[in-house]
Amino acid sequence: MRILFLLLLVTVLLSGCQSDDVGLTAKATPMPATGPAASAIAGDMASRLAEQIGPAGTTTIKMNKDTSEFAMALEAALKGWGYTVITDGKVGRDVKPIELAYSIDGVEGQVLARLSTPSIALGRAYTATSDGAIPASPLSIMQRS
């Protein structure tokens, strides 16, 4: 009985490790955080992404055009870090942009934000407040080869 329980536990834990970013899209889902909370989350996630993808002066990021508060705040935050952000799909011939997908969802009273590129995925839970948002979990980083 004990072995069966351990096998079940290992199976459940390992199934949580599989991810194909099906939930991530280039467009945000219905916004669980707006205004100051969306800006705070976008700013934090942009800074964490900047730590992972390298220098801003040589990196271009491609996002789909989206008018949600989070998308606009994320674009502004990335530009604030010095990245060139393309949202119209027009990429220069010599430019190889990093494709960025994102998702922001309400989960059990918190906000789960995720950013994904072909080489890395970041995720973090936040607690939205009236004047911003505070991290409610450590940053999750998944690197792909």
PDB file of C-alpha atoms in Angstrom:
ATOM      1  CA  MET A   1       0.000   0.000   0.000  1.00  0.00           C
ATOM      2  CA  ARG A   2       2.831   2.343   0.859  1.00  0.00           C
ATOM      3  CA  ILE A   3       4.538   1.677  -2.491  1.00  0.00           C
ATOM      4  CA  LEU A   4       1.290   2.353  -4.361  1.00  0.00           C
ATOM      5  CA  PHE A   5       0.912   5.679  -2.558  1.00  0.00           C
ATOM      6  CA  LEU A   6       4.509   6.668  -3.357  1.00  0.00           C
ATOM      7  CA  LEU A   7       4.066   5.758  -7.028  1.00  0.00           C
ATOM      8  CA  LEU A   8       0.885   7.819  -7.199  1.00  0.00           C
ATOM      9  CA  LEU A   9       2.589  10.770  -5.511  1.00  0.00           C
ATOM     10  CA  VAL A  10       5.579  10.628  -7.883  1.00  0.00           C
ATOM     11  CA  THR A  11       3.243  10.414 -10.897  1.00  0.00           C
ATOM     12  CA  VAL A  12       1.287  13.469  -9.763  1.00  0.00           C
ATOM     13  CA  LEU A  13       4.432  15.474  -9.070  1.00  0.00           C
ATOM     14  CA  LEU A  14       6.063  14.566 -12.376  1.00  0.00           C
ATOM     15  CA  SER A  15       2.931  15.348 -14.366  1.00  0.00           C
ATOM     16  CA  GLY A  16       3.166  18.908 -13.013  1.00  0.00           C
ATOM     17  CA  CYS A  17       6.629  19.224 -14.585  1.00  0.00           C
ATOM     18  CA  GLN A  18       5.355  18.732 -18.116  1.00  0.00           C
ATOM     19  CA  SER A  19       4.592  21.978 -19.878  1.00  0.00           C
ATOM     20  CA  ASP A  20       4.021  22.977 -23.461  1.00  0.00           C
ATOM     21  CA  ASP A  21       2.846  26.529 -22.714  1.00  0.00           C
ATOM     22  CA  VAL A  22      -0.585  25.804 -24.178  1.00  0.00           C
ATOM     23  CA  GLY A  23      -2.010  28.467 -21.869  1.00  0.00           C
ATOM     24  CA  LEU A  24       0.322  31.143 -23.171  1.00  0.00           C
ATOM     25  CA  THR A  25      -0.783  33.207 -26.066  1.00  0.00           C
ATOM     26  CA  ALA A  26       0.414  36.298 -27.752  1.00  0.00           C
ATOM     27  CA  LYS A  27      -2.719  38.011 -26.445  1.00  0.00           C
ATOM     28  CA  ALA A  28      -3.730  38.277 -22.814  1.00  0.00           C
ATOM     29  CA  THR A  29      -6.817  36.550 -21.470  1.00  0.00           C
ATOM     30  CA  PRO A  30      -9.480  38.543 -19.564  1.00  0.00           C
ATOM     31  CA  MET A  31      -7.672  40.916 -17.255  1.00  0.00           C
ATOM     32  CA  PRO A  32      -7.661  39.972 -13.567  1.00  0.00           C
ATOM     33  CA  ALA A  33      -5.481  43.010 -12.789  1.00  0.00           C
ATOM     34  CA  THR A  34      -5.892  46.541 -14.095  1.00  0.00           C
ATOM     35  CA  GLY A  35      -4.383  49.963 -13.548  1.00  0.00           C
ATOM     36  CA  PRO A  36      -1.592  50.097 -10.972  1.00  0.00           C
ATOM     37  CA  ALA A  37      -1.641  46.308 -10.453  1.00  0.00           C
ATOM     38  CA  ALA A  38      -1.181  45.598 -14.178  1.00  0.00           C
ATOM     39  CA  SER A  39       1.658  48.125 -14.347  1.00  0.00           C
ATOM     40  CA  ALA A  40       3.402  46.723 -11.264  1.00  0.00           C
ATOM     41  CA  ILE A  41       3.170  43.155 -12.536  1.00  0.00           C
ATOM     42  CA  ALA A  42       4.350  44.108 -16.033  1.00  0.00           C
ATOM     43  CA  GLY A  43       7.275  46.074 -14.581  1.00  0.00           C
ATOM     44  CA  ASP A  44       8.396  43.221 -12.351  1.00  0.00           C
ATOM     45  CA  MET A  45       8.062  40.585 -15.083  1.00  0.00           C
ATOM     46  CA  ALA A  46       9.888  42.780 -17.623  1.00  0.00           C
ATOM     47  CA  SER A  47      12.802  43.234 -15.212  1.00  0.00           C
ATOM     48  CA  ARG A  48      12.965  39.486 -14.596  1.00  0.00           C
ATOM     49  CA  LEU A  49      12.892  38.797 -18.329  1.00  0.00           C
ATOM     50  CA  ALA A  50      15.667  41.353 -18.875  1.00  0.00           C
ATOM     51  CA  GLU A  51      17.830  39.435 -16.396  1.00  0.00           C
ATOM     52  CA  GLN A  52      17.429  36.312 -18.521  1.00  0.00           C
ATOM     53  CA  ILE A  53      17.538  37.359 -22.182  1.00  0.00           C
ATOM     54  CA  GLY A  54      20.551  39.610 -22.323  1.00  0.00           C
ATOM     55  CA  PRO A  55      21.448  43.186 -23.157  1.00  0.00           C
ATOM     56  CA  ALA A  56      18.716  45.515 -24.305  1.00  0.00           C
ATOM     57  CA  GLY A  57      20.706  47.444 -26.886  1.00  0.00           C
ATOM     58  CA  THR A  58      21.053  44.444 -29.183  1.00  0.00           C
ATOM     59  CA  THR A  59      17.764  42.627 -28.549  1.00  0.00           C
ATOM     60  CA  THR A  60      14.434  43.157 -30.294  1.00  0.00           C
ATOM     61  CA  ILE A  61      11.254  41.677 -28.838  1.00  0.00           C
ATOM     62  CA  LYS A  62       8.217  40.845 -30.965  1.00  0.00           C
ATOM     63  CA  MET A  63       4.755  40.903 -29.368  1.00  0.00           C
ATOM     64  CA  ASN A  64       1.348  40.788 -31.003  1.00  0.00           C
ATOM     65  CA  LYS A  65      -0.575  44.069 -30.896  1.00  0.00           C
ATOM     66  CA  ASP A  66      -2.929  44.106 -27.925  1.00  0.00           C
ATOM     67  CA  THR A  67      -4.726  47.019 -26.279  1.00  0.00           C
ATOM     68  CA  SER A  68      -5.192  45.456 -22.833  1.00  0.00           C
ATOM     69  CA  GLU A  69      -3.736  47.363 -19.896  1.00  0.00           C
ATOM     70  CA  PHE A  70      -1.278  44.573 -19.142  1.00  0.00           C
ATOM     71  CA  ALA A  71      -0.026  44.349 -22.749  1.00  0.00           C
ATOM     72  CA  MET A  72       0.488  48.095 -22.973  1.00  0.00           C
ATOM     73  CA  ALA A  73       2.202  48.169 -19.559  1.00  0.00           C
ATOM     74  CA  LEU A  74       4.443  45.238 -20.546  1.00  0.00           C
ATOM     75  CA  GLU A  75       5.417  46.916 -23.812  1.00  0.00           C
ATOM     76  CA  ALA A  76       6.202  50.168 -21.967  1.00  0.00           C
ATOM     77  CA  ALA A  77       8.215  48.331 -19.297  1.00  0.00           C
ATOM     78  CA  LEU A  78      10.294  46.490 -21.901  1.00  0.00           C
ATOM     79  CA  LYS A  79      10.951  49.749 -23.744  1.00  0.00           C
ATOM     80  CA  GLY A  80      11.914  51.289 -20.402  1.00  0.00           C
ATOM     81  CA  TRP A  81      14.573  48.600 -20.090  1.00  0.00           C
ATOM     82  CA  GLY A  82      15.894  49.674 -23.499  1.00  0.00           C
ATOM     83  CA  TYR A  83      14.472  46.913 -25.682  1.00  0.00           C
ATOM     84  CA  THR A  84      13.082  47.564 -29.124  1.00  0.00           C
ATOM     85  CA  VAL A  85       9.534  46.176 -29.110  1.00  0.00           C
ATOM     86  CA  ILE A  86       7.755  45.332 -32.347  1.00  0.00           C
ATOM     87  CA  THR A  87       3.973  44.975 -32.194  1.00  0.00           C
ATOM     88  CA  ASP A  88       3.015  45.478 -35.834  1.00  0.00           C
ATOM     89  CA  GLY A  89       4.740  42.332 -37.126  1.00  0.00           C
ATOM     90  CA  LYS A  90       7.062  44.335 -39.376  1.00  0.00           C
ATOM     91  CA  VAL A  91      10.564  43.071 -38.794  1.00  0.00           C
ATOM     92  CA  GLY A  92      13.622  44.345 -40.641  1.00  0.00           C
ATOM     93  CA  ARG A  93      15.465  41.929 -42.882  1.00  0.00           C
ATOM     94  CA  ASP A  94      18.517  41.718 -40.628  1.00  0.00           C
ATOM     95  CA  VAL A  95      16.551  41.652 -37.361  1.00  0.00           C
ATOM     96  CA  LYS A  96      15.907  38.371 -35.558  1.00  0.00           C
ATOM     97  CA  PRO A  97      13.456  39.283 -32.787  1.00  0.00           C
ATOM     98  CA  ILE A  98      12.680  37.230 -29.721  1.00  0.00           C
ATOM     99  CA  GLU A  99       9.019  36.125 -29.918  1.00  0.00           C
ATOM    100  CA  LEU A 100       7.295  36.910 -26.618  1.00  0.00           C
ATOM    101  CA  ALA A 101       4.041  35.297 -25.511  1.00  0.00           C
ATOM    102  CA  TYR A 102       2.356  36.208 -22.247  1.00  0.00           C
ATOM    103  CA  SER A 103      -0.569  35.306 -20.074  1.00  0.00           C
ATOM    104  CA  ILE A 104      -2.127  36.912 -17.032  1.00  0.00           C
ATOM    105  CA  ASP A 105      -4.856  34.991 -15.228  1.00  0.00           C
ATOM    106  CA  GLY A 106      -6.771  35.143 -11.973  1.00  0.00           C
ATOM    107  CA  VAL A 107      -6.149  32.029  -9.873  1.00  0.00           C
ATOM    108  CA  GLU A 108      -7.605  31.541  -6.385  1.00  0.00           C
ATOM    109  CA  GLY A 109      -7.683  35.261  -5.558  1.00  0.00           C
ATOM    110  CA  GLN A 110      -4.228  35.921  -6.949  1.00  0.00           C
ATOM    111  CA  VAL A 111      -2.889  36.923 -10.342  1.00  0.00           C
ATOM    112  CA  LEU A 112      -0.631  34.504 -12.222  1.00  0.00           C
ATOM    113  CA  ALA A 113       1.621  36.189 -14.786  1.00  0.00           C
ATOM    114  CA  ARG A 114       3.652  34.219 -17.317  1.00  0.00           C
ATOM    115  CA  LEU A 115       6.070  35.290 -20.043  1.00  0.00           C
ATOM    116  CA  SER A 116       7.479  32.870 -22.574  1.00  0.00           C
ATOM    117  CA  THR A 117      10.090  32.993 -25.331  1.00  0.00           C
ATOM    118  CA  PRO A 118      11.406  30.040 -27.348  1.00  0.00           C
ATOM    119  CA  SER A 119      14.248  29.649 -24.833  1.00  0.00           C
ATOM    120  CA  ILE A 120      12.733  30.575 -21.453  1.00  0.00           C
ATOM    121  CA  ALA A 121       9.456  30.723 -19.561  1.00  0.00           C
ATOM    122  CA  LEU A 122       8.892  32.837 -16.454  1.00  0.00           C
ATOM    123  CA  GLY A 123       5.978  32.728 -14.057  1.00  0.00           C
ATOM    124  CA  ARG A 124       5.009  34.353 -10.798  1.00  0.00           C
ATOM    125  CA  ALA A 125       1.902  34.795  -8.658  1.00  0.00           C
ATOM    126  CA  TYR A 126       0.962  38.246  -7.349  1.00  0.00           C
ATOM    127  CA  THR A 127      -1.490  39.700  -4.905  1.00  0.00           C
ATOM    128  CA  ALA A 128      -3.164  42.723  -6.481  1.00  0.00           C
ATOM    129  CA  THR A 129      -3.661  45.750  -4.245  1.00  0.00           C
ATOM    130  CA  SER A 130      -5.353  49.085  -4.838  1.00  0.00           C
ATOM    131  CA  ASP A 131      -2.004  50.762  -5.448  1.00  0.00           C
ATOM    132  CA  GLY A 132      -0.114  47.984  -7.275  1.00  0.00           C
ATOM    133  CA  ALA A 133       0.757  44.348  -6.760  1.00  0.00           C
ATOM    134  CA  ILE A 134       3.163  42.403  -4.602  1.00  0.00           C
ATOM    135  CA  PRO A 135       4.787  39.071  -5.467  1.00  0.00           C
ATOM    136  CA  ALA A 136       3.028  36.183  -3.738  1.00  0.00           C
ATOM    137  CA  SER A 137       5.442  33.485  -4.935  1.00  0.00           C
ATOM    138  CA  PRO A 138       9.037  33.089  -5.966  1.00  0.00           C
ATOM    139  CA  LEU A 139       9.854  33.568  -9.632  1.00  0.00           C
ATOM    140  CA  SER A 140       9.579  30.340 -11.607  1.00  0.00           C
ATOM    141  CA  ILE A 141      12.151  30.009 -14.402  1.00  0.00           C
ATOM    142  CA  MET A 142      12.131  27.241 -16.986  1.00  0.00           C
ATOM    143  CA  GLN A 143      14.956  27.219 -19.518  1.00  0.00           C
ATOM    144  CA  ARG A 144      14.604  25.316 -22.760  1.00  0.00           C
ATOM    145  CA  SER A 145      17.336  23.973 -24.948  1.00  0.00           C
TER     146      SER A 145
END
